Amino acid sequence: MGHLLVIESWVGSMSRLLPRAVREGGHEFTFVTRDLHHYLRSTPADGPHPLLAARNILTTDTNDMDVLLPYVEKLHEVLTFDGVVSSCDYYLPAVARTAERLGLPGPTPKAVEGACRKDLTRRLLADAEVPGPRFAVCRDWSRTQSAAREIGYPLVVKPVDLCAGMLVRKVSDEAELDRACRALYDFPVNARGQERAPVVLIEEFLTGPEVSVETVSFDGSTQVVGVTDKSIGGAPAFIETSHMFPAGIEPAQTQAAAETAVRAIEALGLDQVVCHTEVKLTPAGPRVVEVNPRPAGNRITELVRHVTGVDLAAVCVDVALGGQPDLAVRPTGVRSAAVAFLLPDEGSLPTRTDGRLTAIEGEDSVRQEPGVLELTLAEPGRTVRAATSNNEYLGHVMTADTEGGGARETAERLLSRLRPRYEPRTAVPA
């Protein structure tokens, strides 16, 4: 039995999947956070928050490495940890530095920081000649203007250190570029109280389908578990609206995407880690969008498990403990699995910007449909805003196809039967 130190977590599905994987693997964990109330605000309706299953729940400043590292060293002397892990992107560098300080398994801090900072990723991959978009890292408006002209419109504006598609925008001219950059500079601190880097990443706008490659790296080699496809909506934002595993693309495209992802992981020096690498399949070939040194979110981890029997949350635990991950594919009877996400319909919101959710019609009939694996919907009373990132989902439906690659079509068809209803959040003048 291993004892894991878990440093922070997301409050979504991975906050359930990771503790479950720890428990089912016969292990235990100590949870360290700077703000326990951050998680208790999202306590599930069907029981206590899964993070409360920890052997210990402790509080310290997880944003300050000069505080965190001495603290966990003292904890280690008493509690003896066998591995360190987090499901939250913002704390992956802290996990890597903690593992290094305690002499525990894990990727090097340099490799993780190179993956988590999108500007560093771009430079490292370019140096290694791993294909990606043309890009520029900008610290002032003059440089941004000139770089945009060199790359050419349309282009993509990105923060270098946010997640879930936050403030990523396609821009078509200099006026849109200015608005996108101002939005970034007006958001100097992330949701976890960490100061953001005051730089802007601008990139060539890539065309073609986008996929993600799910991999596991250990003992110096990387194994591809599979490739997931995705649908994107919400322009000019980039919101993930659905995923299917395995990807509904040609075998040659699957192989090319997988090979490109492995090259990117190797170029960054990542090992002892589960990765979720996003790749654009352009007419000129695969191009790396980003490399995430953690299991896939947005229920992709569960899609993989339903089809292959490989539990990437459990694999993440095994790798963090320095063990041999179980990557054996098992018959599940499922040929494809898909998830489709319910987004607020901007046109139906009371003020076109926000409202209060009163109901989601169609739930009962969708839940009874064959092939539905999950149906999770937001509770009435939630404040709803027009979607600008993956953070505004109102729920999802997950489906399985036992015959072939039809899971996405089923998921999207059932999603269309779910109809959110709203009322004004505040009184609207007549």
Coordinates of C-alpha atoms in Angstrom, one line a residue, residues 34-394:
R34 CA -4.4 26.5 0.8
D35 CA -8.2 26.8 1.0
L36 CA -10.4 23.8 1.9
H37 CA -13.5 25.9 1.3
H38 CA -12.7 26.1 -2.4
Y39 CA -13.6 22.4 -2.5
L40 CA -16.5 22.4 0.0
R41 CA -18.3 25.0 -2.1
S42 CA -18.6 22.2 -4.7
T43 CA -19.7 19.4 -2.5
P44 CA -21.6 16.8 -4.6
A45 CA -25.3 16.4 -3.9
D46 CA -25.0 12.6 -3.6
G47 CA -22.5 12.6 -0.7
P48 CA -19.5 14.1 0.9
H49 CA -16.7 15.5 -1.3
P50 CA -14.4 12.7 -2.3
L51 CA -11.3 14.6 -1.2
L52 CA -12.7 14.3 2.3
A53 CA -11.7 10.6 2.1
A54 CA -8.1 11.6 2.7
R55 CA -6.2 10.1 5.6
N56 CA -5.2 13.7 6.5
I57 CA -6.4 17.1 5.3
L58 CA -3.8 19.8 5.9
T59 CA -3.6 23.5 5.1
T60 CA -0.6 25.5 4.0
D61 CA 0.3 28.1 1.3
T62 CA 0.6 25.9 -1.8
N63 CA 1.3 28.9 -3.9
D64 CA 4.5 29.7 -2.1
M65 CA 7.3 27.2 -2.7
D66 CA 9.4 28.7 0.1
V67 CA 6.6 27.8 2.5
L68 CA 5.4 24.5 0.8
L69 CA 8.7 22.7 0.5
P70 CA 9.8 23.0 4.1
Y71 CA 6.3 22.1 5.2
V72 CA 6.1 18.9 3.2
E73 CA 9.6 17.9 4.2
K74 CA 8.5 18.0 7.8
L75 CA 5.3 16.1 6.9
H76 CA 7.4 13.5 5.1
E77 CA 9.4 12.8 8.2
V78 CA 6.2 11.9 10.1
L79 CA 3.8 10.6 7.5
T80 CA 6.2 9.1 4.9
F81 CA 5.0 9.7 1.4
D82 CA 5.6 7.3 -1.5
G83 CA 4.5 9.7 -4.3
V84 CA 3.2 13.2 -5.0
V85 CA 0.4 14.0 -7.4
S86 CA -2.2 16.7 -8.4
S87 CA -5.0 16.8 -11.0
C88 CA -4.8 20.6 -11.2
D89 CA -2.7 22.1 -13.9
Y90 CA -1.7 25.1 -11.8
Y91 CA 0.0 22.9 -9.2
L92 CA 1.8 20.4 -11.5
P93 CA 5.1 22.4 -11.2
A94 CA 4.8 22.4 -7.4
V95 CA 4.2 18.6 -7.5
A96 CA 7.4 18.1 -9.6
R97 CA 9.5 20.3 -7.3
T98 CA 8.1 18.5 -4.2
A99 CA 8.8 15.1 -5.6
E100 CA 12.4 16.2 -6.4
R101 CA 12.9 17.6 -2.9
L102 CA 11.6 14.4 -1.2
G103 CA 13.4 12.1 -3.6
L104 CA 10.2 10.6 -4.9
P105 CA 9.2 9.4 -8.5
G106 CA 8.1 12.0 -11.0
P107 CA 9.1 14.1 -14.0
T108 CA 11.8 16.7 -13.6
P109 CA 10.6 20.2 -12.6
K110 CA 12.2 21.7 -15.7
A111 CA 10.2 19.3 -18.0
V112 CA 6.9 20.1 -16.2
E113 CA 7.5 23.8 -16.2
G114 CA 8.3 23.6 -20.0
A115 CA 5.0 21.8 -20.6
C116 CA 2.8 24.0 -18.4
R117 CA 4.1 27.3 -19.7
K118 CA 2.8 27.6 -23.3
D119 CA 5.5 30.0 -24.3
L120 CA 8.3 27.7 -23.1
T121 CA 6.6 24.8 -24.8
R122 CA 6.6 26.6 -28.1
R123 CA 10.3 27.5 -27.9
L124 CA 11.4 24.0 -26.7
L125 CA 9.5 22.3 -29.5
A126 CA 10.7 24.7 -32.1
D127 CA 14.3 24.1 -31.0
A128 CA 13.7 20.3 -31.3
E129 CA 12.0 20.8 -34.8
V130 CA 8.7 19.4 -33.6
P131 CA 6.0 20.9 -35.9
G132 CA 3.8 23.6 -34.5
P133 CA 2.3 26.9 -35.6
R134 CA 4.4 30.0 -36.3
F135 CA 4.3 32.0 -33.0
A136 CA 5.6 35.0 -31.1
V137 CA 5.9 35.8 -27.4
C138 CA 5.0 39.4 -26.8
R139 CA 5.5 41.7 -23.8
D140 CA 4.3 45.0 -25.2
W141 CA 1.8 46.3 -27.7
S142 CA 4.4 47.4 -30.3
R143 CA 5.9 43.9 -30.4
T144 CA 2.4 42.3 -30.6
Q145 CA 1.4 44.5 -33.5
S146 CA 4.6 43.8 -35.5
A147 CA 4.5 40.0 -34.8
A148 CA 0.8 39.8 -35.8
R149 CA 1.7 41.4 -39.2
E150 CA 4.5 39.0 -39.7
I151 CA 2.4 35.9 -38.8
G152 CA -0.6 37.2 -40.6
Y153 CA -4.3 37.3 -39.7
P154 CA -6.3 35.4 -38.7
L155 CA -4.3 34.3 -35.7
V156 CA -4.8 33.0 -32.2
V157 CA -4.2 34.9 -29.0
K158 CA -3.4 32.9 -25.9
P159 CA -2.4 33.3 -22.3
V160 CA 0.7 31.3 -21.5
D161 CA -0.5 30.0 -18.1
L162 CA -4.3 29.5 -18.0
C163 CA -6.4 26.4 -18.6
A164 CA -9.7 25.2 -20.1
G165 CA -9.4 27.6 -23.0
M166 CA -9.7 30.6 -20.9
L167 CA -9.1 33.8 -22.9
V168 CA -7.9 32.0 -25.9
R169 CA -9.3 33.9 -28.9
K170 CA -9.2 33.9 -32.7
V171 CA -8.7 37.4 -34.0
S172 CA -9.1 38.6 -37.5
D173 CA -7.7 42.2 -37.4
E174 CA -5.8 44.6 -35.2
A175 CA -8.9 45.9 -33.4
E176 CA -9.8 42.3 -32.3
L177 CA -6.2 41.7 -31.3
D178 CA -6.2 44.8 -29.1
R179 CA -9.4 43.6 -27.3
A180 CA -8.0 40.1 -26.8
C181 CA -4.8 41.4 -25.4
R182 CA -6.5 43.9 -23.1
A183 CA -8.7 41.0 -21.7
L184 CA -5.5 39.1 -20.9
Y185 CA -3.8 42.0 -19.2
D186 CA -7.0 42.7 -17.2
F187 CA -6.8 39.2 -15.7
P188 CA -3.5 39.3 -13.7
V189 CA -4.3 36.6 -11.2
N190 CA -5.7 33.1 -11.9
A191 CA -8.6 31.4 -10.0
R192 CA -6.1 30.0 -7.5
G193 CA -4.6 33.3 -6.5
Q194 CA -1.4 32.9 -8.5
E195 CA 0.0 35.9 -10.3
R196 CA 0.1 35.4 -14.1
A197 CA 3.0 36.0 -16.5
P198 CA 2.5 39.4 -18.2
V199 CA 3.1 38.1 -21.7
V200 CA 0.9 37.2 -24.6
L201 CA 1.4 34.3 -27.0
I202 CA 0.2 34.8 -30.5
E203 CA 0.1 31.9 -33.0
E204 CA -0.7 31.1 -36.6
F205 CA -4.3 30.0 -36.9
L206 CA -4.3 26.3 -37.9
T207 CA -7.0 24.6 -39.9
G208 CA -8.1 21.0 -39.8
P209 CA -9.5 18.6 -37.2
E210 CA -8.1 18.5 -33.7
V211 CA -7.3 15.4 -31.7
S212 CA -5.6 14.5 -28.4
V213 CA -3.1 11.8 -27.9
E214 CA -3.3 10.0 -24.5
T215 CA 0.1 8.6 -23.5
V216 CA 2.0 7.2 -20.5
S217 CA 5.7 7.8 -20.1
F218 CA 7.8 5.7 -17.7
D219 CA 11.3 4.2 -17.5
G220 CA 12.4 6.4 -20.4
S221 CA 9.8 5.4 -23.0
T222 CA 6.4 6.6 -24.0
Q223 CA 3.4 4.3 -24.8
V224 CA 0.4 5.6 -26.7
V225 CA -2.9 4.5 -25.2
G226 CA -5.0 6.0 -27.9
V227 CA -6.2 9.1 -29.8
T228 CA -9.3 11.1 -29.0
D229 CA -11.1 13.5 -31.4
K230 CA -12.9 16.6 -30.5
S231 CA -15.4 19.2 -31.7
I232 CA -14.8 22.9 -31.1
G233 CA -17.4 25.7 -30.9
G234 CA -18.0 29.1 -29.4
A235 CA -16.0 31.1 -31.9
P236 CA -14.1 33.4 -31.5
A237 CA -13.4 31.3 -28.3
F238 CA -12.3 27.7 -28.6
I239 CA -14.8 25.7 -26.5
E240 CA -14.6 21.9 -26.5
T241 CA -18.2 20.7 -27.3
S242 CA -17.7 17.0 -27.7
H243 CA -15.1 14.2 -27.7
M244 CA -15.0 10.6 -29.0
F245 CA -12.6 7.8 -28.3
P246 CA -11.2 6.3 -30.4
A247 CA -10.9 9.2 -32.8
G248 CA -13.0 8.9 -36.0
I249 CA -10.1 9.5 -38.3
E250 CA -8.1 7.5 -40.8
P251 CA -5.4 5.1 -39.4
A252 CA -2.6 7.1 -41.1
Q253 CA -3.8 10.2 -39.3
T254 CA -4.0 8.4 -36.0
Q255 CA -0.4 7.2 -36.4
A256 CA 0.9 10.6 -37.5
A257 CA -0.8 12.3 -34.5
A258 CA 0.6 9.7 -32.1
E259 CA 4.1 10.0 -33.5
T260 CA 4.1 13.8 -33.3
A261 CA 2.9 13.7 -29.7
V262 CA 5.6 11.3 -28.7
R263 CA 8.2 13.5 -30.3
A264 CA 6.9 16.5 -28.3
I265 CA 6.9 14.6 -25.0
E266 CA 10.5 13.5 -25.7
A267 CA 11.6 17.0 -26.7
L268 CA 10.2 18.4 -23.4
G269 CA 12.0 15.7 -21.4
L270 CA 8.9 14.4 -19.8
D271 CA 9.0 11.0 -18.0
Q272 CA 7.2 9.2 -15.2
V273 CA 4.0 11.0 -16.3
V274 CA 0.6 10.6 -18.0
C275 CA 0.2 13.1 -20.8
H276 CA -2.7 14.6 -22.8
T277 CA -1.2 16.2 -26.0
E278 CA -3.4 18.2 -28.3
V279 CA -2.6 18.0 -32.0
K280 CA -4.1 19.8 -35.1
L281 CA -4.2 17.7 -38.2
T282 CA -3.6 20.4 -40.8
P283 CA -3.3 20.0 -44.6
A284 CA 0.5 20.3 -44.1
G285 CA 0.6 17.6 -41.4
P286 CA 0.2 17.3 -37.7
R287 CA 1.0 20.4 -35.6
V288 CA 1.3 20.4 -31.8
V289 CA -1.2 22.6 -30.0
E290 CA -0.1 21.9 -26.4
V291 CA 1.3 19.2 -24.1
N292 CA -0.5 18.7 -20.7
P293 CA 1.5 16.6 -18.3
R294 CA -1.5 15.0 -16.6
P295 CA -4.4 12.7 -17.5
A296 CA -7.0 14.2 -19.9
G297 CA -9.9 16.1 -18.4
N298 CA -13.4 16.6 -19.8
R299 CA -14.3 13.0 -19.2
I300 CA -11.8 11.7 -21.8
T301 CA -10.2 9.6 -19.2
E302 CA -13.5 7.8 -18.7
L303 CA -14.1 7.4 -22.5
V304 CA -10.7 5.6 -22.7
R305 CA -11.7 3.3 -19.7
H306 CA -15.0 2.4 -21.2
V307 CA -13.5 1.4 -24.5
T308 CA -10.1 -0.2 -23.5
G309 CA -10.4 -1.0 -19.8
V310 CA -7.3 1.2 -19.2
D311 CA -7.9 3.5 -16.2
L312 CA -5.6 6.5 -16.8
A313 CA -6.4 7.9 -13.3
A314 CA -5.1 4.6 -11.8
V315 CA -2.2 4.7 -14.2
C316 CA -1.4 8.2 -12.9
V317 CA -1.3 6.9 -9.4
D318 CA 0.9 3.9 -10.3
V319 CA 3.4 6.1 -12.2
A320 CA 3.5 8.6 -9.3
L321 CA 4.3 5.8 -6.9
G322 CA 7.1 4.6 -9.2
G323 CA 5.2 1.4 -10.1
Q324 CA 4.6 -0.5 -13.3
P325 CA 1.4 0.9 -14.8
D326 CA -1.3 -1.5 -16.0
L327 CA -1.8 -0.6 -19.7
A328 CA -3.3 -4.0 -20.8
V329 CA -6.3 -3.5 -23.1
R330 CA -9.3 -5.6 -22.0
P331 CA -12.5 -6.5 -23.8
T332 CA -15.3 -4.1 -22.6
G333 CA -17.9 -4.7 -25.3
V334 CA -17.7 -1.0 -26.2
R335 CA -16.3 0.0 -29.7
S336 CA -16.6 3.8 -29.2
A337 CA -17.5 6.2 -26.4
A338 CA -18.3 9.9 -26.6
V339 CA -19.2 12.8 -24.5
A340 CA -21.1 16.0 -25.6
F341 CA -21.3 19.1 -23.4
L342 CA -24.3 21.3 -22.8
L343 CA -23.5 25.0 -23.2
P344 CA -25.6 28.0 -22.4
D345 CA -27.5 29.3 -25.5
E346 CA -26.6 32.9 -25.6
G347 CA -29.6 33.8 -27.6
S348 CA -32.0 32.4 -24.9
L349 CA -30.4 34.1 -21.9
P350 CA -32.6 36.8 -20.4
T351 CA -30.0 39.6 -20.8
R352 CA -27.9 37.9 -23.5
T353 CA -25.1 37.9 -21.0
D354 CA -26.4 36.1 -18.0
G355 CA -29.4 34.6 -16.2
R356 CA -30.4 32.1 -13.6
L357 CA -31.0 28.4 -14.6
T358 CA -34.5 27.3 -13.7
A359 CA -34.6 23.9 -15.3
I360 CA -33.2 21.7 -18.0
E361 CA -36.0 20.0 -19.9
G362 CA -35.7 16.6 -21.5
E363 CA -33.6 15.0 -18.8
D364 CA -35.9 12.1 -18.0
S365 CA -36.3 11.0 -21.6
V366 CA -32.6 11.2 -22.4
R367 CA -31.6 9.3 -19.3
Q368 CA -33.8 6.4 -20.4
E369 CA -32.1 6.0 -23.8
P370 CA -30.0 2.9 -24.4
G371 CA -26.3 3.5 -24.6
V372 CA -26.3 6.4 -22.1
L373 CA -23.4 5.9 -19.7
E374 CA -23.6 9.3 -17.9
L375 CA -26.0 12.2 -17.8
T376 CA -24.9 15.0 -15.5
L377 CA -26.7 18.3 -15.4
A378 CA -26.4 21.6 -13.4
E379 CA -28.8 22.2 -10.6
P380 CA -31.5 24.9 -10.9
G381 CA -30.5 28.2 -9.3
R382 CA -27.1 28.4 -10.9
T383 CA -26.0 31.7 -12.4
V384 CA -25.4 31.2 -16.1
R385 CA -23.3 33.3 -18.4
A386 CA -22.6 33.1 -22.2
A387 CA -19.9 30.5 -22.7
T388 CA -16.4 31.8 -23.3
S389 CA -14.4 28.8 -22.2
N390 CA -14.8 25.2 -21.0
N391 CA -15.7 26.5 -17.6
E392 CA -19.3 27.3 -18.5
Y393 CA -20.7 23.8 -19.2
L394 CA -24.2 23.1 -17.9

